[in-house]
XYZ file of N, CA and C in Angstrom:
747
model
N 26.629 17.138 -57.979
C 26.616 18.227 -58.944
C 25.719 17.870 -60.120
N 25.836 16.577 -60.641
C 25.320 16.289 -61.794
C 23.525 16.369 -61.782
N 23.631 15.439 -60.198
C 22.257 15.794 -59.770
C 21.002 16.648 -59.385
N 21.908 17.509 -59.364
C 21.414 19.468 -59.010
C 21.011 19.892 -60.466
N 22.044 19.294 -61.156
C 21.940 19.915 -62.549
C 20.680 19.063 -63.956
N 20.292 18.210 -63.022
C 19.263 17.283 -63.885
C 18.275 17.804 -63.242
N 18.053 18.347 -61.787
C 16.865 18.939 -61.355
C 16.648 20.117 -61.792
N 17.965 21.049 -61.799
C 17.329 22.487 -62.349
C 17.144 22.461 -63.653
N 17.648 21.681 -64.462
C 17.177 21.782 -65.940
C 15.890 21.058 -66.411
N 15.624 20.313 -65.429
C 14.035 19.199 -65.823
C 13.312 20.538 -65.484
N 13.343 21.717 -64.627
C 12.537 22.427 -63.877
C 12.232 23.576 -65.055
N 13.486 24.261 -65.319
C 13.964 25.210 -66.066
C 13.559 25.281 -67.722
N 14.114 24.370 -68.234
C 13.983 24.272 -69.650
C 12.718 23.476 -69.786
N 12.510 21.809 -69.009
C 11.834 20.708 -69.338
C 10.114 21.038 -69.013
N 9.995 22.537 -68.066
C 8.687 22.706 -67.050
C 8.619 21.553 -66.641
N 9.028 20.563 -65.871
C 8.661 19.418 -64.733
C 8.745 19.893 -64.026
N 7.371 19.234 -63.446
C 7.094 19.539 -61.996
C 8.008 19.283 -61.146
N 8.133 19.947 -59.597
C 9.844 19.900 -59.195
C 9.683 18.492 -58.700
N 8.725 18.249 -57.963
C 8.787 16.501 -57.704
C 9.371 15.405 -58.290
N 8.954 15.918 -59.622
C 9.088 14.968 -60.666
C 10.365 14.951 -60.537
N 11.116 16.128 -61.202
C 12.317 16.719 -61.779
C 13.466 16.332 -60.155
N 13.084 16.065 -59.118
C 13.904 15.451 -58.145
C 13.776 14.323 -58.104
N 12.555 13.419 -58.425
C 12.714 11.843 -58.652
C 13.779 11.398 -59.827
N 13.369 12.441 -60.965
C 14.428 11.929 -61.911
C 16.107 12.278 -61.820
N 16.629 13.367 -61.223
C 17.654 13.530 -60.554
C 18.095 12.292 -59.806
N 17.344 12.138 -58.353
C 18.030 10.801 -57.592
C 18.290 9.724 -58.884
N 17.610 9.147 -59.412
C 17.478 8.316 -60.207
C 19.089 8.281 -61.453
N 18.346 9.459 -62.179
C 19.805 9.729 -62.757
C 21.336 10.051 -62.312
N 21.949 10.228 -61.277
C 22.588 10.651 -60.642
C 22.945 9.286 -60.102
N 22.212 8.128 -59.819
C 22.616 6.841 -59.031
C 22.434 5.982 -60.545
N 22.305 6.493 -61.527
C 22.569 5.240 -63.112
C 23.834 5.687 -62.997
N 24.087 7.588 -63.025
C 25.548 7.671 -63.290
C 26.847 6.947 -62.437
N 26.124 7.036 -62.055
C 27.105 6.416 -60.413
C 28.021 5.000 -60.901
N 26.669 3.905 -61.437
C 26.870 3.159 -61.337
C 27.638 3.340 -62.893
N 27.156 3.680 -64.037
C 28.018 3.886 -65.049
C 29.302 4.221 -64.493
N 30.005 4.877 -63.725
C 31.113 5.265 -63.382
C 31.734 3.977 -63.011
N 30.619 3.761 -61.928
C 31.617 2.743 -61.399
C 31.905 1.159 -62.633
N 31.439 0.772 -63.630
C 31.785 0.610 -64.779
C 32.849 0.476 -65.727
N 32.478 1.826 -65.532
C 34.034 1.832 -66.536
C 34.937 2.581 -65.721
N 35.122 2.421 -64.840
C 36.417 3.084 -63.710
C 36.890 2.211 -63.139
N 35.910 2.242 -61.722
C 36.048 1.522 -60.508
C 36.104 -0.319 -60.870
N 35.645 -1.077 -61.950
C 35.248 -2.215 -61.968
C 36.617 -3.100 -62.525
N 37.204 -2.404 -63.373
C 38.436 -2.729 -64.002
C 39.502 -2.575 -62.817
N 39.559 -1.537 -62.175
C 40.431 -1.341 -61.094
C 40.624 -2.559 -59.998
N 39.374 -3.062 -59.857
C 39.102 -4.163 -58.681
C 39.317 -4.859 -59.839
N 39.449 -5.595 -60.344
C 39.405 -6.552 -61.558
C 41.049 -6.845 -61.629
N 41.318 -5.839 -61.772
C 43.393 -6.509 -61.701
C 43.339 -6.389 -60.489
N 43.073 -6.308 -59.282
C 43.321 -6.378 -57.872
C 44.835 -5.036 -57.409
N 44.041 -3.968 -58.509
C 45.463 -2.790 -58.204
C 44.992 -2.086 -56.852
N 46.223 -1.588 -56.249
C 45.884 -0.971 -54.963
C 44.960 -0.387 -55.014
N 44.355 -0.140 -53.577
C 43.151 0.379 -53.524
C 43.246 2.434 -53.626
N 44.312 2.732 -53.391
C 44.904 4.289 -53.857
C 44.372 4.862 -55.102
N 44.617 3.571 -55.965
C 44.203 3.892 -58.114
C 42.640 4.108 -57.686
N 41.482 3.491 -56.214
C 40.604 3.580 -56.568
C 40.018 5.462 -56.433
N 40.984 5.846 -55.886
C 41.063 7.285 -54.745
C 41.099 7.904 -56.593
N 42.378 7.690 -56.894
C 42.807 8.369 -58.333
C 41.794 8.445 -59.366
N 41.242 7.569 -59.682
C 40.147 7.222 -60.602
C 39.073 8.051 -59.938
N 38.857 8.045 -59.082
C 37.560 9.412 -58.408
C 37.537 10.542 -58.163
N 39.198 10.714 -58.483
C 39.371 12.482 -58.401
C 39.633 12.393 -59.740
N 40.124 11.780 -61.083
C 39.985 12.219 -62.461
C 38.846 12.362 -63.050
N 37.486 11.585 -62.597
C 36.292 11.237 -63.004
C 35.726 12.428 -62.531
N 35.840 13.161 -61.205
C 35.435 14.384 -60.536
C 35.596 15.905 -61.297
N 37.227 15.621 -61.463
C 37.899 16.469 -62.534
C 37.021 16.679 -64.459
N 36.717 15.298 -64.690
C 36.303 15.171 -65.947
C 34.797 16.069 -66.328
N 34.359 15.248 -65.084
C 32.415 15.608 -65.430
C 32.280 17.052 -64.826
N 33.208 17.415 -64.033
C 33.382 19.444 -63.497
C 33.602 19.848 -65.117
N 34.675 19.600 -65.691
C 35.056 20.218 -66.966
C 33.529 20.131 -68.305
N 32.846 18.677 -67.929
C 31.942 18.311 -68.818
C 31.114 19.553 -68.962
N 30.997 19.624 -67.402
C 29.636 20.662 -67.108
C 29.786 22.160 -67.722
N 31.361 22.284 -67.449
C 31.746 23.601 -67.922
C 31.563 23.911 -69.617
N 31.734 23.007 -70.026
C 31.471 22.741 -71.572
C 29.922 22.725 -72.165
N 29.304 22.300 -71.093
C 27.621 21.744 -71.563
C 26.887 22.777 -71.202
N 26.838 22.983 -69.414
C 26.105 24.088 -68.963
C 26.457 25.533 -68.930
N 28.307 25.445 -69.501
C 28.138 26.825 -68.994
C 29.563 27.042 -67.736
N 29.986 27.850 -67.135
C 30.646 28.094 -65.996
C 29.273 28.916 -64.990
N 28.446 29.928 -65.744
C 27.709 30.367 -64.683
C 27.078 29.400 -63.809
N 26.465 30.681 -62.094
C 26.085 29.593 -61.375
C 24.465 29.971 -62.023
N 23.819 29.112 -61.589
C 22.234 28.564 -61.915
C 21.537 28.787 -60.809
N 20.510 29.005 -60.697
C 19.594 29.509 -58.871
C 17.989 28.373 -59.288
N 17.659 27.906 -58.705
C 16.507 27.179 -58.643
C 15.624 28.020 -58.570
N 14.776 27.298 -59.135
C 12.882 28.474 -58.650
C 12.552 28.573 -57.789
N 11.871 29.415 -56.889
C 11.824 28.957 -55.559
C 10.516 28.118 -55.384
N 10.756 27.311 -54.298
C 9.731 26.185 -54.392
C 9.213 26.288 -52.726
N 9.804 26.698 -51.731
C 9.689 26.782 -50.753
C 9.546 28.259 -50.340
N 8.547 28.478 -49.687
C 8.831 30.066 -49.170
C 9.778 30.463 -48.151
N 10.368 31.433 -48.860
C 11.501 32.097 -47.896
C 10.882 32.534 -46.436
N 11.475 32.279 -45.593
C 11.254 32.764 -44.596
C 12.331 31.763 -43.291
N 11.880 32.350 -42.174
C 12.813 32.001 -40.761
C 11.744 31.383 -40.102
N 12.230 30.283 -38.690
C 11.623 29.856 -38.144
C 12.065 30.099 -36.633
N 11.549 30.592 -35.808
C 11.759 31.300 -35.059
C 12.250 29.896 -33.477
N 13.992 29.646 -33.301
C 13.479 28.480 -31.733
C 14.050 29.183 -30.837
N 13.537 29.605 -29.966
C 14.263 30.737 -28.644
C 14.707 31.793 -29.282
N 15.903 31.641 -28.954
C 16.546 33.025 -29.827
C 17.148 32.715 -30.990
N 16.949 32.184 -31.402
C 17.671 31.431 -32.402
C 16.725 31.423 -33.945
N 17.202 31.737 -35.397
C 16.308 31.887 -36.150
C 16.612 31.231 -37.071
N 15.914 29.987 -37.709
C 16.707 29.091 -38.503
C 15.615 28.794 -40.031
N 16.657 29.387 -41.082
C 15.814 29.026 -42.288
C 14.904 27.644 -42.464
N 14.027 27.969 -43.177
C 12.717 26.979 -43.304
C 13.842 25.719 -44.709
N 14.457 26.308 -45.449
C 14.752 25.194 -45.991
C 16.070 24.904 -45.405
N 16.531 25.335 -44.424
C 17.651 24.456 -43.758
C 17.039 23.243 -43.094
N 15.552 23.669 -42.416
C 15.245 22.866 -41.444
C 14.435 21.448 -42.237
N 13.810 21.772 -43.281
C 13.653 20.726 -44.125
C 14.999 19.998 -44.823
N 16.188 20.333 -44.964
C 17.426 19.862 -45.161
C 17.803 18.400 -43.816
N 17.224 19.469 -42.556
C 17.653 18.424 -41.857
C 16.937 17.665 -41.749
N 15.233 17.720 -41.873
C 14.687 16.409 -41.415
C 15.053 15.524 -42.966
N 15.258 16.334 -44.067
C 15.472 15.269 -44.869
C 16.582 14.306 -44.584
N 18.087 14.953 -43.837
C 18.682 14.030 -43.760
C 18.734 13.640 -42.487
N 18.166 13.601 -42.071
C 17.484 13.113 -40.812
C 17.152 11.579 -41.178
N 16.088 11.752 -41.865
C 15.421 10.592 -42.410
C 16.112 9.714 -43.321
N 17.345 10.174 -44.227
C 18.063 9.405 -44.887
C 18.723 8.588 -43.862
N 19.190 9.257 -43.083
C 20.145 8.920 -41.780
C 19.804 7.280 -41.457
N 18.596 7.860 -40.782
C 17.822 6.486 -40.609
C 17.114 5.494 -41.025
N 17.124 5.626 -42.408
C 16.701 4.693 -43.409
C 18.310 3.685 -44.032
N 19.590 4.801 -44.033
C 20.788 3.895 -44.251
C 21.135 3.264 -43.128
N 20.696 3.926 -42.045
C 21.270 2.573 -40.774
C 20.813 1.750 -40.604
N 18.703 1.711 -40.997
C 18.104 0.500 -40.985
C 18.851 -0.780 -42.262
N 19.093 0.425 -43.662
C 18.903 -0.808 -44.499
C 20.557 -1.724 -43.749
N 21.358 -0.800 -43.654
C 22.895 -1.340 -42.959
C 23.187 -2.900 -42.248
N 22.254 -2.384 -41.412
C 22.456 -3.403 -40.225
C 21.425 -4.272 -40.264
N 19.916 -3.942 -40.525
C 18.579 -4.840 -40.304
C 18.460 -5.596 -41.817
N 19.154 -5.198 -42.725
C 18.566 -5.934 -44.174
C 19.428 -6.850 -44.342
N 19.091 -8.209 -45.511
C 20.413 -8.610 -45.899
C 21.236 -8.159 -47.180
N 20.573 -7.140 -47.534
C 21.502 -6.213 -48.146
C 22.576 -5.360 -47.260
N 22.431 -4.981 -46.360
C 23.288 -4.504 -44.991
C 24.110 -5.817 -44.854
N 23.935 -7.138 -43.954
C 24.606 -8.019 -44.303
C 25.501 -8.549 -45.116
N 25.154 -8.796 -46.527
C 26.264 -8.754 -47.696
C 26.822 -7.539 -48.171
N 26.939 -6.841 -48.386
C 27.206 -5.386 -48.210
C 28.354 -5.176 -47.250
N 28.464 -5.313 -45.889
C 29.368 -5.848 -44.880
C 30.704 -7.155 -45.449
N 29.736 -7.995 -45.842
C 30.628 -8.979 -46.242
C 32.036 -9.094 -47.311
N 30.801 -8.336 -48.307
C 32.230 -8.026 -49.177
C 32.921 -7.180 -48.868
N 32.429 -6.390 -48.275
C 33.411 -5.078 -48.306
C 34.484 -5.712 -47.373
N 34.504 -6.520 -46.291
C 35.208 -7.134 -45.453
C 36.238 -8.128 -46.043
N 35.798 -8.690 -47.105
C 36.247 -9.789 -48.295
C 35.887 -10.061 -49.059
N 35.902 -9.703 -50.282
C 35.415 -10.152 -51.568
C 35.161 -11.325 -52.135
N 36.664 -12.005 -51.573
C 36.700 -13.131 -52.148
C 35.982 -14.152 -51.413
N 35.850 -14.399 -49.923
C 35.086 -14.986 -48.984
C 33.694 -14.910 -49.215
N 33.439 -13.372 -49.387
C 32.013 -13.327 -49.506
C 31.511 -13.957 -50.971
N 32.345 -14.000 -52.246
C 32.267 -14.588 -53.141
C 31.800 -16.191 -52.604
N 32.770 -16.642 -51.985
C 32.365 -17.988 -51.987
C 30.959 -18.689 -51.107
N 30.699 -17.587 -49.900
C 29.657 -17.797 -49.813
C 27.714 -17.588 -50.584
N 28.559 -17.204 -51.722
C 27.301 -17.101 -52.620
C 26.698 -15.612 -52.659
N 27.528 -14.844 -52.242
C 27.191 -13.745 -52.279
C 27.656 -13.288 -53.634
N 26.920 -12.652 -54.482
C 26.881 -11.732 -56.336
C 27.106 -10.170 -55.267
N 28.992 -10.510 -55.278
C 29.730 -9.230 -54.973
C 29.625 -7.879 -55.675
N 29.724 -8.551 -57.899
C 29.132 -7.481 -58.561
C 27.695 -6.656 -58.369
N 26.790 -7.573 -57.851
C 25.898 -6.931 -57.623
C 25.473 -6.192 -56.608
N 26.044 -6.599 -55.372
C 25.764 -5.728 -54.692
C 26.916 -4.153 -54.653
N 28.123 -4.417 -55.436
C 28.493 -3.320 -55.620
C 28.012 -1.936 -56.442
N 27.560 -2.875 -57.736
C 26.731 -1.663 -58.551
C 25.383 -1.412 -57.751
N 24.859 -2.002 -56.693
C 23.835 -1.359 -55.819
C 24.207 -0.439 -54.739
N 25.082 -0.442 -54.163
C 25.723 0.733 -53.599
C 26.489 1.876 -54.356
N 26.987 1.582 -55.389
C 27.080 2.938 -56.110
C 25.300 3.204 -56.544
N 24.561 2.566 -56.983
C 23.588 3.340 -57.252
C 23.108 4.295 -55.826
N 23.135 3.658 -55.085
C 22.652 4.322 -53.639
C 23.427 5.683 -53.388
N 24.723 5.403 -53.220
C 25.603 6.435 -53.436
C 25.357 7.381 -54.134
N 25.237 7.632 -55.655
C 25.144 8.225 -56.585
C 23.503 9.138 -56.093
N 22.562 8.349 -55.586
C 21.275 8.898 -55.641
C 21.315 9.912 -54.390
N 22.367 9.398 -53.314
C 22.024 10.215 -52.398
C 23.013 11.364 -52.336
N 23.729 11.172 -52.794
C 24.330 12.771 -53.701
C 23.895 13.448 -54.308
N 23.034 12.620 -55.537
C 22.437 13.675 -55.888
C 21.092 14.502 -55.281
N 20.758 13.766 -54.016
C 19.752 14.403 -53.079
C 20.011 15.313 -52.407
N 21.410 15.401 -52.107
C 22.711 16.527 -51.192
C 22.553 17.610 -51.962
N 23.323 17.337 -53.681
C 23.174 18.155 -54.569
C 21.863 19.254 -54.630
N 20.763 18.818 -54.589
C 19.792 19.407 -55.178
C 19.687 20.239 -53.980
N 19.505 19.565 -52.655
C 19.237 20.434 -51.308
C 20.382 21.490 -51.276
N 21.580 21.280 -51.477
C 22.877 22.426 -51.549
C 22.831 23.383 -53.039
N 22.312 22.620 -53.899
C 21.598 24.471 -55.103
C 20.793 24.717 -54.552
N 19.868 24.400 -53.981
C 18.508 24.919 -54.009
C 18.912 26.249 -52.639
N 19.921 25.864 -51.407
C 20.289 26.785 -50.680
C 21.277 27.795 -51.348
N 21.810 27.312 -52.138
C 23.162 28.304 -52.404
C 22.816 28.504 -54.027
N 23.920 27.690 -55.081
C 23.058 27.692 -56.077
C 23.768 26.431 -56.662
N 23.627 26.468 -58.309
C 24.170 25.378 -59.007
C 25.681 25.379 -59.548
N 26.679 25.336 -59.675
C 27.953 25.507 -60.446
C 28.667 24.390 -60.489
N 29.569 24.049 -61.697
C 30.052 23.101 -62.149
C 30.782 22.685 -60.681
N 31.237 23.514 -59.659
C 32.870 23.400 -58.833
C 31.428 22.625 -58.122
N 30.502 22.204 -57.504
C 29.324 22.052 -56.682
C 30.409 20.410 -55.934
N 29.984 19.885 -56.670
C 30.781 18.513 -56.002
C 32.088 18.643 -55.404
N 32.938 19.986 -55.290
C 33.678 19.794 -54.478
C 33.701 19.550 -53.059
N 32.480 20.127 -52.751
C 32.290 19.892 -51.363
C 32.223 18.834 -50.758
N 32.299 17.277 -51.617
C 32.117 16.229 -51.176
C 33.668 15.909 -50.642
N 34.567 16.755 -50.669
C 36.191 16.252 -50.468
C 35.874 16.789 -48.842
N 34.856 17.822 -48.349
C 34.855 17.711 -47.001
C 34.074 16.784 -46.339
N 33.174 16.111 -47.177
C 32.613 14.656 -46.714
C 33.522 13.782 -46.520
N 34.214 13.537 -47.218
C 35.181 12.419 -47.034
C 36.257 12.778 -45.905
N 36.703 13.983 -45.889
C 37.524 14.184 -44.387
C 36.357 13.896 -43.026
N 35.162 14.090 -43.562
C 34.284 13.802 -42.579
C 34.169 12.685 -41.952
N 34.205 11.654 -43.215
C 34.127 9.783 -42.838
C 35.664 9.475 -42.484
N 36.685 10.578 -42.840
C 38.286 9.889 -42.683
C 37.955 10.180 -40.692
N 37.276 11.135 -40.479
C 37.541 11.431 -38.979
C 36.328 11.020 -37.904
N 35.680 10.768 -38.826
C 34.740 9.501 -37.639
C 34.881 8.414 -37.669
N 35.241 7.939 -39.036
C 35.526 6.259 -39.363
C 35.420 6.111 -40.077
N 35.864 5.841 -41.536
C 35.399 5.303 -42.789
C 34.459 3.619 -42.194
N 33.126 3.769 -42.873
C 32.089 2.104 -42.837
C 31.565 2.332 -41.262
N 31.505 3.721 -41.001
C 30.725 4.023 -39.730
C 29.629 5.042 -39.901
N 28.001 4.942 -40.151
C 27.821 5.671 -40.349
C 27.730 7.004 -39.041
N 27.462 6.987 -37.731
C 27.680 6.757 -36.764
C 29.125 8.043 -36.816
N 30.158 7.396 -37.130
C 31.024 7.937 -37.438
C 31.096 9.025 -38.262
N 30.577 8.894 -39.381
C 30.487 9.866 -40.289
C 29.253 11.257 -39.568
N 28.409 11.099 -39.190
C 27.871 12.131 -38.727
C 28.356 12.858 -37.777
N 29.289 12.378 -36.978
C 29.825 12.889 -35.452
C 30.931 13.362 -36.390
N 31.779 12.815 -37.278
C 32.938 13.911 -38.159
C 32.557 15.025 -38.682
N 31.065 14.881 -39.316
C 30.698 15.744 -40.031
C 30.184 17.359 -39.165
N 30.050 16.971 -38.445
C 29.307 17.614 -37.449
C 30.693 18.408 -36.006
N 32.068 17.589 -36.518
C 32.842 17.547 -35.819
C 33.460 18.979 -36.398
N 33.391 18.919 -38.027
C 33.989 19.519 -38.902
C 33.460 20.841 -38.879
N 32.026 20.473 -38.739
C 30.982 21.640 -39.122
C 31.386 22.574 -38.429
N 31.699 22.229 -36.711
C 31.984 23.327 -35.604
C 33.164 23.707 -36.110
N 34.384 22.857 -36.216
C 35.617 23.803 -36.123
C 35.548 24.557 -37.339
N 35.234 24.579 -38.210
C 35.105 25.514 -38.994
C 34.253 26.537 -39.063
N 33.352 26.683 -38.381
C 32.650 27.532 -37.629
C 33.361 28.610 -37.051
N 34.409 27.781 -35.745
C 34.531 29.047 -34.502
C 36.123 29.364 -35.776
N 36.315 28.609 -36.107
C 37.418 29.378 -37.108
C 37.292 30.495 -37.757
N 36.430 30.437 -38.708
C 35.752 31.374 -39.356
C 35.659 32.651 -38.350
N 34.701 32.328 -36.833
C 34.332 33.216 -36.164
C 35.685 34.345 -35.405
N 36.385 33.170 -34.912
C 37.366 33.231 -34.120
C 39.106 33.473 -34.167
N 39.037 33.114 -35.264
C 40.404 33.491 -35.859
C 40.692 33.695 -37.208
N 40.079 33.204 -38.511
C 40.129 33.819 -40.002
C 39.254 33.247 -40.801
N 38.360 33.385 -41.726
C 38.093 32.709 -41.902
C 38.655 32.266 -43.706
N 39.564 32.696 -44.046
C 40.854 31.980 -44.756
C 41.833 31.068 -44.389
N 41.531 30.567 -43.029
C 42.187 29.680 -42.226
C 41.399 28.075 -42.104
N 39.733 28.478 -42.981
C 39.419 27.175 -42.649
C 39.557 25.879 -42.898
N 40.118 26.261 -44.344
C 39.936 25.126 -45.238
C 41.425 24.232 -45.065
N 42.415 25.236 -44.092
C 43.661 24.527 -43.886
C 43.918 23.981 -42.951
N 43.110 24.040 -41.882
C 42.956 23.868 -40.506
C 42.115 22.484 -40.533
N 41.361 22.755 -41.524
C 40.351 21.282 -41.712
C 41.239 20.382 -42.301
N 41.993 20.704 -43.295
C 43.505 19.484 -44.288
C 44.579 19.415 -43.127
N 44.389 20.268 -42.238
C 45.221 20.130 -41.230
C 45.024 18.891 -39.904
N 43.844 18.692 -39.927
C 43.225 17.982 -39.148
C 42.714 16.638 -39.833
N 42.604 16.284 -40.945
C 42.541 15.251 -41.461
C 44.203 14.627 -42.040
N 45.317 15.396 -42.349
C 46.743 15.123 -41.808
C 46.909 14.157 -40.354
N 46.552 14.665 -39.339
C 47.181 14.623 -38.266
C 46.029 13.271 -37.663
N 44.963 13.348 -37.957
C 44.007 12.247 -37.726
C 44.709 10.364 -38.700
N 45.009 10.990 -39.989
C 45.677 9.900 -40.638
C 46.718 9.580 -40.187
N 47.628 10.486 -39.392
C 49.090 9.887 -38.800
C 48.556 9.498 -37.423
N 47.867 9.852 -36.750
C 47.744 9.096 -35.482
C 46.624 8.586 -35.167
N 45.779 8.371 -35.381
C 44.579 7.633 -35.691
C 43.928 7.309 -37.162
N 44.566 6.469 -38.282
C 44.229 5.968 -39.498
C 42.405 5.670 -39.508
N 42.020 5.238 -38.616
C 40.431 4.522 -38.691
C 39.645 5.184 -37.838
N 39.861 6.800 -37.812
C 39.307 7.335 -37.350
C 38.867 7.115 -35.893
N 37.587 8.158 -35.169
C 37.342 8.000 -33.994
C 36.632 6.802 -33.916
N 35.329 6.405 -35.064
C 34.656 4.979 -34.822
C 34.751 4.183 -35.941
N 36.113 4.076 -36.793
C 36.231 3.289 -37.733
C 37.084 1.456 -36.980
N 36.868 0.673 -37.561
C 36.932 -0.575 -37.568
C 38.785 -0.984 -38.078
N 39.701 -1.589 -37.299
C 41.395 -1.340 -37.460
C 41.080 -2.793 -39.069
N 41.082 -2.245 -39.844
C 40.662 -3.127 -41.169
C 41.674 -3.043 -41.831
N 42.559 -3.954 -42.273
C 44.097 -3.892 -43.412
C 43.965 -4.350 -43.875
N 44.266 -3.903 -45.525
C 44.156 -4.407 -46.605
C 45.450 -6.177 -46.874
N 45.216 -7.473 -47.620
C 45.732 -8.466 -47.531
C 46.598 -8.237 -48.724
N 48.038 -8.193 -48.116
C 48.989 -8.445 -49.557
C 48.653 -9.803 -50.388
């Protein structure tokens, strides 16, 4: 949200060029990140409190900067300039907007740039490590702080890359980041630390809410989806390709 909202206003008020005005978005959007994680997330891991307070602390912080926005920008929604020409792209019978289809190769390409850095870097490597153990990976010389405030920056940037691609289709409004609570049922039902996982949830999600919509209400979707991330947590906790990982009393 925040990130949508640093692009349409660099565009809007600032005249930056939109290039620009989306470099500085990712950018800003992954400082905030890491500011968050700061003064939230860092203290939390710091007394070693359950990992639940870390869930809590991300829906008050969510709650906070929605209200910020409402205060700063406004409640109206905001529409981007258009930067892309409207139009359809014609595959069989099938007719698919020009900036959907740049949506996907963009995340197309994110896709495969987080699985390279994941697995092929040794940032992927330590990254793995701590998240597996902190304290282990501590002792092997791994700077746990640091690679944590580097994944919230990552985090933060590629939200706000989501962000900008989801105003630029729909528009801007403070509620914008809610939609990330269906990301996360997304990673609860492929696997949380799968990315793999997370696309096959996301994509899992995408349909049933689809033929829902189509097929039986579409005031039924959003319960059917809490309905299904319920029933995934009681009988499969680690999802379809998540890793059986328990936290150490």
């Amino acid at each position: 949200m925040l990130g949508a909202y640093i692009a349409i206003l660099s565009v809007t008020s600032l005249q930056m060029p939109f290039i620009f005005a989306v470099i500085l978005a990712i950018v800003g959007a992954g400082l905030i990140s890491v500011f968050n994680e700061k003064i939230a997330y860092k203290r939390i891991r710091d007394n070693n409190s359950p990992t639940m307070f870390l869930m809590i602390a991300a829906m008050g912080l969510s709650t906070t900067f929605q209200n910020m926005a409402i205060v700063v920008f406004g409640p109206k929604f905001k529409m981007f300039p258009q930067v892309l020409p409207v139009g359809a792209v014609k595959i069989g019978s099938l007719s698919v907007g020009l900036l959907d289809l740049v949506s996907l190769a963009i995340a197309i390409i994110v896709i495969i740039g987080l699985e390279y850095l994941i697995t092929k870097t040794k940032f992927g490597l330590a990254v793995k490590a701590a998240s597996s153990n902190m304290g282990t990976a501590s002792l092997l010389g791994i700077n746990v702080d640091k690679y944590i405030m580097l994944v919230f920056f990552l985090a933060g940037s590629l939200a706000g890359i989501s962000g900008i691609l989801y105003g630029m289709k729909y528009t801007v409004y403070p509620q914008l980041g809610n939609v990330a609570l269906k990301a996360f049922i997304a990673s609860v039902f492929g696997g949380l630390g799968s990315v793999q996982g997370a696309i096959i949830g996301a994509m899992g999600i995408g349909v049933l809410e689809t033929l829902v919509s189509a097929y039986i209400h579409s005031g039924l979707r959003d319960l059917i989806t809490f309905i299904l991330l319920i029933a995934i947590l009681l009988v499969r906790p680690t999802g379809l390709m998540g890793k059986d990982i328990q936290d150490k009393a």
